[in-house]
CSV table of C-alpha atoms in Angstrom, one decimal:
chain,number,residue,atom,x,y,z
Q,103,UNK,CA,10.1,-36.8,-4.5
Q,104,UNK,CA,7.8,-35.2,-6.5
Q,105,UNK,CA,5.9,-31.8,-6.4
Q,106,UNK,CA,3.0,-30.4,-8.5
Q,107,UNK,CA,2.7,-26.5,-9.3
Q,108,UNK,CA,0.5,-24.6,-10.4
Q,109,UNK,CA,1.3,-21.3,-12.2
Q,110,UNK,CA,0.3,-17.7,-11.9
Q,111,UNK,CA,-1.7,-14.5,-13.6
Q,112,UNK,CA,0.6,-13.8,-16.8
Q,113,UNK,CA,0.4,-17.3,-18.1
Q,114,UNK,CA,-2.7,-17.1,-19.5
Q,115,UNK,CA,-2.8,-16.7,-23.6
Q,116,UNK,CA,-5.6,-16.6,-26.1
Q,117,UNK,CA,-7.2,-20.2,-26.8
Q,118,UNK,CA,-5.1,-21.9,-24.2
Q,119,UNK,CA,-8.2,-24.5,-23.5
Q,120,UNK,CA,-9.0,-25.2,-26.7
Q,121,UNK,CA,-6.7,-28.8,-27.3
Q,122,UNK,CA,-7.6,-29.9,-23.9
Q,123,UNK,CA,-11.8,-29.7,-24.8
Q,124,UNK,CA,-11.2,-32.8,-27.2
Q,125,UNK,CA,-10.4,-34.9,-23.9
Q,126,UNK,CA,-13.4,-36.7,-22.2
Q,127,UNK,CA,-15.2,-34.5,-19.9
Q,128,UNK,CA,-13.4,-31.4,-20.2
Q,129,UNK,CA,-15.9,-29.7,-21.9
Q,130,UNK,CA,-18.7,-30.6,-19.5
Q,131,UNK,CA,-16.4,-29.8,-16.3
Q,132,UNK,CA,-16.0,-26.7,-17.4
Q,133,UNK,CA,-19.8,-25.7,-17.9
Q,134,UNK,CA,-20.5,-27.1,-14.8
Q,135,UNK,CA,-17.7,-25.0,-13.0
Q,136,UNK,CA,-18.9,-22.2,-15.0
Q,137,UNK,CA,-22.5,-22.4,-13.8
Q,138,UNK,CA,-21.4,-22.3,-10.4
Q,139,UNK,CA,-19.1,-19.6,-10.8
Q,140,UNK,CA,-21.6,-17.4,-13.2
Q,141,UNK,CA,-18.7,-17.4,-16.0
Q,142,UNK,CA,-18.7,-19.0,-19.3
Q,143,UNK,CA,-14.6,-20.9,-19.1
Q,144,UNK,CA,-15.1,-22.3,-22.6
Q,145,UNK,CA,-15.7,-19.0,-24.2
Q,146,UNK,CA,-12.9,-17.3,-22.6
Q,147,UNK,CA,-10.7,-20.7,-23.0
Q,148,UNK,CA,-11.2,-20.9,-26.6
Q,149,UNK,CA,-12.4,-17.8,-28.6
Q,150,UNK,CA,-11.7,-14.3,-26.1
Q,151,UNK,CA,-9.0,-12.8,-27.3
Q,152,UNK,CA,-5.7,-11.6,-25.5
Q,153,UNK,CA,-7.4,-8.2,-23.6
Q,154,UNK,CA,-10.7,-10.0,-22.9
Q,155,UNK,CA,-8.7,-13.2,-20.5
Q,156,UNK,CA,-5.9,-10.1,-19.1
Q,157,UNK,CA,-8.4,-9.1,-17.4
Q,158,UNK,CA,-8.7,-10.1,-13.8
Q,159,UNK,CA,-11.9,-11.5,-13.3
Q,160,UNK,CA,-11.5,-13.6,-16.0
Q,161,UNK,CA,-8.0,-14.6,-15.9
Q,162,UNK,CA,-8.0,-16.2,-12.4
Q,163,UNK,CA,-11.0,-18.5,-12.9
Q,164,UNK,CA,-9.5,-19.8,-15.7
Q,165,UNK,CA,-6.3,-20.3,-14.6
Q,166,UNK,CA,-7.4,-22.4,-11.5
Q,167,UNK,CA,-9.6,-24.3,-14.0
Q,168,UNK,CA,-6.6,-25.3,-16.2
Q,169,UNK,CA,-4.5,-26.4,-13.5
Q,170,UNK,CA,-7.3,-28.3,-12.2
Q,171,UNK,CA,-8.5,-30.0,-15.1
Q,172,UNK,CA,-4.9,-30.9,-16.2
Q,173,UNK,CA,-4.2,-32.7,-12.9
Q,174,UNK,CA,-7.3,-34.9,-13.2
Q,175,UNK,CA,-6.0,-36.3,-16.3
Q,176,UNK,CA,-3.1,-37.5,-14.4
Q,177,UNK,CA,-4.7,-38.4,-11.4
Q,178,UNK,CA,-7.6,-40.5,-11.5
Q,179,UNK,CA,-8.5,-40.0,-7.6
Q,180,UNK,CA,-7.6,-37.7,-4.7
Q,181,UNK,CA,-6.1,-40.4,-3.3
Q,182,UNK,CA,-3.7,-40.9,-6.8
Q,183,UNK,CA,-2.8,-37.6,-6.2
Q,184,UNK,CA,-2.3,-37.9,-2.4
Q,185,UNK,CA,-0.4,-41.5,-3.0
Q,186,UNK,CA,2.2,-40.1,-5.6
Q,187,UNK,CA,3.0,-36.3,-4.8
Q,188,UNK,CA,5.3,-35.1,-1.9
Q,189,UNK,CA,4.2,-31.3,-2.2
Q,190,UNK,CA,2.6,-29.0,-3.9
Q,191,UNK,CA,2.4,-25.0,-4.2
Q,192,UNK,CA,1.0,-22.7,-6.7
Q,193,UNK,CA,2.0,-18.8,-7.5
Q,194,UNK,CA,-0.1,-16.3,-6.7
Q,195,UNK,CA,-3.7,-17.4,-7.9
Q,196,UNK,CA,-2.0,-20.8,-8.3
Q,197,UNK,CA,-1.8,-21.2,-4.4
Q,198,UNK,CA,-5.8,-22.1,-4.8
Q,199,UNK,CA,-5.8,-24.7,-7.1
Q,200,UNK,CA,-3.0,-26.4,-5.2
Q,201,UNK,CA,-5.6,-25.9,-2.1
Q,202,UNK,CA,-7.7,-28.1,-4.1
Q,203,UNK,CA,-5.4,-30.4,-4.8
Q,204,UNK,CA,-4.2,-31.0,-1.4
Q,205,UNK,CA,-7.9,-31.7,-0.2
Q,206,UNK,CA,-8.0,-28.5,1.9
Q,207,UNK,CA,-11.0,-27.5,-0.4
Q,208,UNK,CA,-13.5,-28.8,-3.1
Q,209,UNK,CA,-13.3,-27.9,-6.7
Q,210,UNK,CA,-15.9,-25.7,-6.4
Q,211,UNK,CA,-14.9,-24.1,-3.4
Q,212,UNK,CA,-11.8,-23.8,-5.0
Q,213,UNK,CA,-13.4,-22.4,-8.6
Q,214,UNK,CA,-16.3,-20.1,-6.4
Q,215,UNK,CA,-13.4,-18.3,-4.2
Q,216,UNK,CA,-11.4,-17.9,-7.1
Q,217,UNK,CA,-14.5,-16.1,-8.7
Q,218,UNK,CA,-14.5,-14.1,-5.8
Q,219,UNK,CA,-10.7,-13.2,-5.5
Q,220,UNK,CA,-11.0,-11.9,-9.4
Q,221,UNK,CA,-13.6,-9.7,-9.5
Q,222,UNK,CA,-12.2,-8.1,-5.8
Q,223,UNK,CA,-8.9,-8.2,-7.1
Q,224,UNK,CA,-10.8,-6.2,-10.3
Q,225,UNK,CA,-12.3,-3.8,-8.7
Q,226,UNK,CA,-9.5,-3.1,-6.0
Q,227,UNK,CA,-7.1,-2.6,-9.1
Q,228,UNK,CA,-9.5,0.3,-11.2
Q,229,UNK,CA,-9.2,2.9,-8.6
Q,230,UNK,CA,-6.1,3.8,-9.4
Q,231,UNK,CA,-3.9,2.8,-12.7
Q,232,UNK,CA,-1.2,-0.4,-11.5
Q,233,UNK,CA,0.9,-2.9,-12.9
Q,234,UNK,CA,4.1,-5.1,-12.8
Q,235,UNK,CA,7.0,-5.7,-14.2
Q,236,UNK,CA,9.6,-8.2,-14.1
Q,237,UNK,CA,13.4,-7.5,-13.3
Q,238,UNK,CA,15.8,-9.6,-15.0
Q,239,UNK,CA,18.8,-9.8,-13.7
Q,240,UNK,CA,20.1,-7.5,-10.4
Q,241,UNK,CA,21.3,-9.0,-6.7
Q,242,UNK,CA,18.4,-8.6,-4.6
Q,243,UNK,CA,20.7,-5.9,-2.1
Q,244,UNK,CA,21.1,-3.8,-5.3
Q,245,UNK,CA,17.1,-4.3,-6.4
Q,246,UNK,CA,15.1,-4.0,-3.3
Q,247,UNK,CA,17.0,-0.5,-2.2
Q,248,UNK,CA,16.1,0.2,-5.8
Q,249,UNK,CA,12.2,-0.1,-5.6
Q,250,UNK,CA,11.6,1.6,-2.4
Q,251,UNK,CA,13.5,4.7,-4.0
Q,252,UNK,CA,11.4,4.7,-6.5
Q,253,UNK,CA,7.5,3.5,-4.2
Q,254,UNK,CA,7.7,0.3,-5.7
Q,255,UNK,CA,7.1,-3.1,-3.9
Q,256,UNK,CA,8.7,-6.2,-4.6
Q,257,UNK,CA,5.6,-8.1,-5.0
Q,258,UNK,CA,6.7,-11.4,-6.8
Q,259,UNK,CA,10.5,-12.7,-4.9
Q,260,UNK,CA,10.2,-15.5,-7.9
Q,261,UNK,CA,14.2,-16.4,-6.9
Q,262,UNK,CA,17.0,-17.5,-10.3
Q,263,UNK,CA,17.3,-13.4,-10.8
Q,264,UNK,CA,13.9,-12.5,-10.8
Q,265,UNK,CA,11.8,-10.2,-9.0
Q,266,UNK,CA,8.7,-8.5,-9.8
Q,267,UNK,CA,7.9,-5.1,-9.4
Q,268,UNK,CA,4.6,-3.6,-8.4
Q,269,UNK,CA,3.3,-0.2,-8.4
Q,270,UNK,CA,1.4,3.0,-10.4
Q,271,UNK,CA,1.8,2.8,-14.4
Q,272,UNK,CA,4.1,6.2,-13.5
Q,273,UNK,CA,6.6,4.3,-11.3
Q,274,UNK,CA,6.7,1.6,-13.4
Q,275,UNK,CA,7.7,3.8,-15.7
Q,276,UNK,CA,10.4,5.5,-14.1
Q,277,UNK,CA,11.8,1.8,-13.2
Q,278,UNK,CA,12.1,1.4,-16.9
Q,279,UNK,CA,13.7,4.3,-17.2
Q,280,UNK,CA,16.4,3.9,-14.5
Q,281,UNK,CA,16.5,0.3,-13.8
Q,282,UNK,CA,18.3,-1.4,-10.8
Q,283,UNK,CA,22.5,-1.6,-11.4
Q,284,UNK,CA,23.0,-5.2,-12.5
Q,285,UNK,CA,19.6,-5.4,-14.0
Q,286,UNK,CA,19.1,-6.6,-17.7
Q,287,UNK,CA,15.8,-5.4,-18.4
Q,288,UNK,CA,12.2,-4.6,-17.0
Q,289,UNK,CA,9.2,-6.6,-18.7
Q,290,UNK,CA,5.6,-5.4,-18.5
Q,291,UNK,CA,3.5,-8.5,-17.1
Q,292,UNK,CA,0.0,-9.1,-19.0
Q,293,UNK,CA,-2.0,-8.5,-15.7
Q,294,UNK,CA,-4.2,-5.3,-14.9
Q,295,UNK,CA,-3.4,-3.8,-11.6
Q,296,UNK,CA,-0.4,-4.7,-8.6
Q,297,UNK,CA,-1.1,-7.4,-7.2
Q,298,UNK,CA,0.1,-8.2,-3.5
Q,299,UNK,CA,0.9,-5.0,-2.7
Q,300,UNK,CA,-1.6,-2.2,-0.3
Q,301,UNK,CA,-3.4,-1.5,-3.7
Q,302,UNK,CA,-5.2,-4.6,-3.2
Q,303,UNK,CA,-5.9,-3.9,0.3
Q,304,UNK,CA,-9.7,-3.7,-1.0
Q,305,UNK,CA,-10.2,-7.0,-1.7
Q,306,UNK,CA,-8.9,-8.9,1.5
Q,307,UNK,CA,-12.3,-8.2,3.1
Q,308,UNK,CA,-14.2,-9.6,0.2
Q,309,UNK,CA,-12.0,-12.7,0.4
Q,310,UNK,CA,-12.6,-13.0,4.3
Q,311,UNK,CA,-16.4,-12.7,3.9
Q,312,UNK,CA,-16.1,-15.4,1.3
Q,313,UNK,CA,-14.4,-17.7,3.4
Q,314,UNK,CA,-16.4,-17.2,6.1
Q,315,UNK,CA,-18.5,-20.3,5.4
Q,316,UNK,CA,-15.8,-22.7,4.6
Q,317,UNK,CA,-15.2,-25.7,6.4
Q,318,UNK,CA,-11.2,-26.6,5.1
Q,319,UNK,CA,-9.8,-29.8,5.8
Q,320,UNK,CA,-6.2,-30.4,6.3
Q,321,UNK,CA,-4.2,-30.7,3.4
Q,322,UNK,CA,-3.6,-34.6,2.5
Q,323,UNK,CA,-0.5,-33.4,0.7
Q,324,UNK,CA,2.2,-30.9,2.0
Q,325,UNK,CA,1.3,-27.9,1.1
Q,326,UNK,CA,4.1,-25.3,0.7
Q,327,UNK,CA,2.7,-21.4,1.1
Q,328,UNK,CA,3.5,-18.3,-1.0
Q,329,UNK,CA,3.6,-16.0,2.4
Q,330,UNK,CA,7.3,-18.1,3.7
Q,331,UNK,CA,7.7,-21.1,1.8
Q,332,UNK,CA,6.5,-22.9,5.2
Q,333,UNK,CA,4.6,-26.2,5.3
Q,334,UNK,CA,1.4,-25.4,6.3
Q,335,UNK,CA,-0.5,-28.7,8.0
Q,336,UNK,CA,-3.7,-26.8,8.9
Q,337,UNK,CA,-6.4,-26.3,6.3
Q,338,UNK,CA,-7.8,-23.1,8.2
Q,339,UNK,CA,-4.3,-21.5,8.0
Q,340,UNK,CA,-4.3,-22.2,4.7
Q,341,UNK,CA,-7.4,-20.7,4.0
Q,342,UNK,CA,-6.4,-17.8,6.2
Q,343,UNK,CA,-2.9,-17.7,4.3
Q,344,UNK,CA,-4.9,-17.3,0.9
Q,345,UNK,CA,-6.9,-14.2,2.3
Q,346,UNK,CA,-4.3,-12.2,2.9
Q,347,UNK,CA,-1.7,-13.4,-0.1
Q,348,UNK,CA,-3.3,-10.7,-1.9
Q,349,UNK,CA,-1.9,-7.6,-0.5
Q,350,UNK,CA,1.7,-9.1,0.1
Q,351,UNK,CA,4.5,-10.2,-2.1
Q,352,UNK,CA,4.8,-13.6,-3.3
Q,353,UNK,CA,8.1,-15.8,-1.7
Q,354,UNK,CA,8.6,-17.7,-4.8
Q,355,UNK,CA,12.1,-18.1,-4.3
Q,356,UNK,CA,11.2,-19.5,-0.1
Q,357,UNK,CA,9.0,-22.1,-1.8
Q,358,UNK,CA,11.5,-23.6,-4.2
Q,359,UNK,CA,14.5,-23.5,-0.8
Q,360,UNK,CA,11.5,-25.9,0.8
Q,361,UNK,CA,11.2,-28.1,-2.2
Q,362,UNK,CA,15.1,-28.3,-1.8
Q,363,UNK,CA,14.7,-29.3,1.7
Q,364,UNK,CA,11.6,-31.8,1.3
Q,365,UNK,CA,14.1,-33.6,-1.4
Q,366,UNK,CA,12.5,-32.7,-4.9
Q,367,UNK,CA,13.8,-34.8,-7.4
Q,368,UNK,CA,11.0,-33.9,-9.8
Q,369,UNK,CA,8.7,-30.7,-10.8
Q,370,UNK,CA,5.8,-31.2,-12.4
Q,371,UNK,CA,3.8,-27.4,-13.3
Q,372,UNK,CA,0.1,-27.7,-14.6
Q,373,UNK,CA,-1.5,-26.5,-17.1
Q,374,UNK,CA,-0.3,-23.6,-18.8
Q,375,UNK,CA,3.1,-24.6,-17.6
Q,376,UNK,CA,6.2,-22.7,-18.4
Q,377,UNK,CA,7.1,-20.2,-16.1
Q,378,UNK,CA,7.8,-22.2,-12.9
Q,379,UNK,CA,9.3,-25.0,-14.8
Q,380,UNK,CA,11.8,-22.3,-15.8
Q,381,UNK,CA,12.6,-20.5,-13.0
Q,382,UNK,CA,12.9,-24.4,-11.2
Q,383,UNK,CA,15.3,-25.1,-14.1
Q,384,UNK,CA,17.6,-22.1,-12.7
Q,385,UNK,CA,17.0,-22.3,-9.5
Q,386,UNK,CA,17.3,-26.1,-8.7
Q,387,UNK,CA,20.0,-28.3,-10.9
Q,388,UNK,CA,19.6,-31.3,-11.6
Q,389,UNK,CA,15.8,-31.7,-10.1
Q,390,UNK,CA,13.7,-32.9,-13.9
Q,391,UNK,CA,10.8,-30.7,-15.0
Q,392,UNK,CA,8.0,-31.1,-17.2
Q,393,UNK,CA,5.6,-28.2,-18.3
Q,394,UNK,CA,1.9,-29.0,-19.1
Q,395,UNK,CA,1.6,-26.7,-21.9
Q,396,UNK,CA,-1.0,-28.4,-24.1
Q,397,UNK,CA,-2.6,-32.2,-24.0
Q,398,UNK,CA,0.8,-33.3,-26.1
Q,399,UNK,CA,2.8,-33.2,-23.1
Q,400,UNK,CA,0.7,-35.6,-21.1
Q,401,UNK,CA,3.0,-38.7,-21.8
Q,402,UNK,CA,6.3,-36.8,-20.5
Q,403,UNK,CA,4.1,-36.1,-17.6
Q,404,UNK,CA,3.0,-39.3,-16.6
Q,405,UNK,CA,6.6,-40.2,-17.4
Q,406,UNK,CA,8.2,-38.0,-15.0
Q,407,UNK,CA,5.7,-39.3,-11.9
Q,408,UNK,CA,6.3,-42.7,-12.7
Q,409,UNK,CA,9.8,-41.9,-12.1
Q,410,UNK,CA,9.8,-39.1,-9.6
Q,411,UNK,CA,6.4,-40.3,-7.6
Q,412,UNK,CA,6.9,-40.9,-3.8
Q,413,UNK,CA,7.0,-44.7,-3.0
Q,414,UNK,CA,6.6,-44.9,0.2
Q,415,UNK,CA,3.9,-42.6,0.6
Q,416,UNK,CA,0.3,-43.2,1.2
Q,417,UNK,CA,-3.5,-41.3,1.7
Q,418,UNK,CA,-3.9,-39.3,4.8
Q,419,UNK,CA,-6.3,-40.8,7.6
């Protein structure tokens, strides 16, 4: 059984795009999307350098972009994808292209929303100075004591030893300077502000007026959430689940117990893969992985859902 992922804000680095513009129609996807979304995707894909694409705004579009445009050249229809995948889930940002890719929105729903979510996300984060940091290492009974002494949230519960903490520049600080017992070490994340936590409390209204209009359909392919790791078979809860993401923590670790459950045999993160694939790799023995990192690693790709896809499956009614 196989199940597609698409990664989170962080995995973003400077000229990420450019290799996969020589494919057919990348290039002229992405100006379209970035018509419709008021944002040039090329320009920050290709030439903005590593301050210009942390930034929120821009870093979400594009991310949801990449994963996108890397599943389409896998999957020449919806109903490929829908015909060969068991499940699919993104992190954070991620959980919206997965929406797409499950059917319960468009592309360009998908790509406006995401437009949306940045720049509230943006603004929500400049009114007072945030970040995160990953923990490496600790029991989560030794950690999560740990980060409420200290006013932290565990906003990312990523599972294999990770969790991400989220809070003001000063108590990030402090974490780093009296880290959790059992704890390796505390990595600043390459994101401007902490995300699902009550800082972003700002930008759940912008995301509800957004969604306002939508008309979701039911997702074609399981789609596993970020609130519980549940199966969510309704396209308006998923849509609702999305809204509210934002101000609360991430259940990484829940997702990857449901793949378990579903039967995952094989893991498959879009474009720019890495950081799922690795925490999958801990997490879950055994179950194969590949990482879309660049158009090079198309053929182990299509190599692990020839082997992996679901048989018996089919399209939804």
């Amino acid at each position: 059984m196989l199940v597609l992922v698409a990664p989170g804000q962080g995995a973003q680095t400077p000229g990420f795009l450019t290799p996969w513009l020589d494919l057919p129609g990348v290039e002229d996807q992405l100006r379209a999307w970035s018509g419709a979304i008021d944002m040039d995707l090329v320009h920050y894909g290709t030439n903005a350098d590593a301050d210009e694409i942390r930034d929120t705004a821009v870093a979400q579009p594009l991310l949801v972009a990449a994963a996108l445009l890397s599943a389409k050249q896998l999957f020449a229809t919806a109903d490929d994808l829908a015909a060969q995948v068991g499940a699919s889930a993104g992190h954070s940002v991620g959980e919206l292209a997965a929406a797409a890719l499950t059917g319960v929105l468009t592309d360009e729903e998908a790509m406006r929303l995401v437009r949306t979510r940045g720049l509230a996300m943006a603004e929500a984060a400049a009114v007072t100075p945030t970040g995160m940091s990953a923990l490496l290492g600790g029991a989560p009974e030794a950690v999560l004591p740990h980060l409420e002494k200290l006013g932290l949230t565990p906003a990312n519960v990523n599972g294999a030893g990770q969790i991400v903490a989220a809070g003001t520049l000063e108590q990030l600080a402090a974490l780093a300077e009296d880290l959790p017992e059992g704890t390796r070490k505390a990595v600043a994340l390459k994101v401007a502000g902490a995300f699902h936590t009550h800082h972003m409390a700002p930008a759940v209204s912008a995301l509800e007026a957004a969604v306002a209009e939508l008309s979701p359909a039911d997702p074609r392919t399981a789609y596993v959430s970020n609130k519980d790791g549940g199966v969510v078979a309704e396209g308006r809860e998923v849509v609702t689940r999305l809204v509210g993401q934002v101000a609360n923590p991430v259940r990484w670790d829940l997702c990857m117990e449901t793949f378990k459950e579903l039967g995952v045999t094989g893991i498959l993160e879009l474009s720019p893969g890495g950081t799922l694939v690795g925490l999958a790799k801990r997490a879950l023995p055994g179950v194969e992985t590949v990482a879309l990192k660049s158009p090079d690693d198309l053929d182990k790709a299509r190599a692990l859902i020839a082997e992996h896809a679901t048989p018996a499956a089919a399209p939804a009614e």
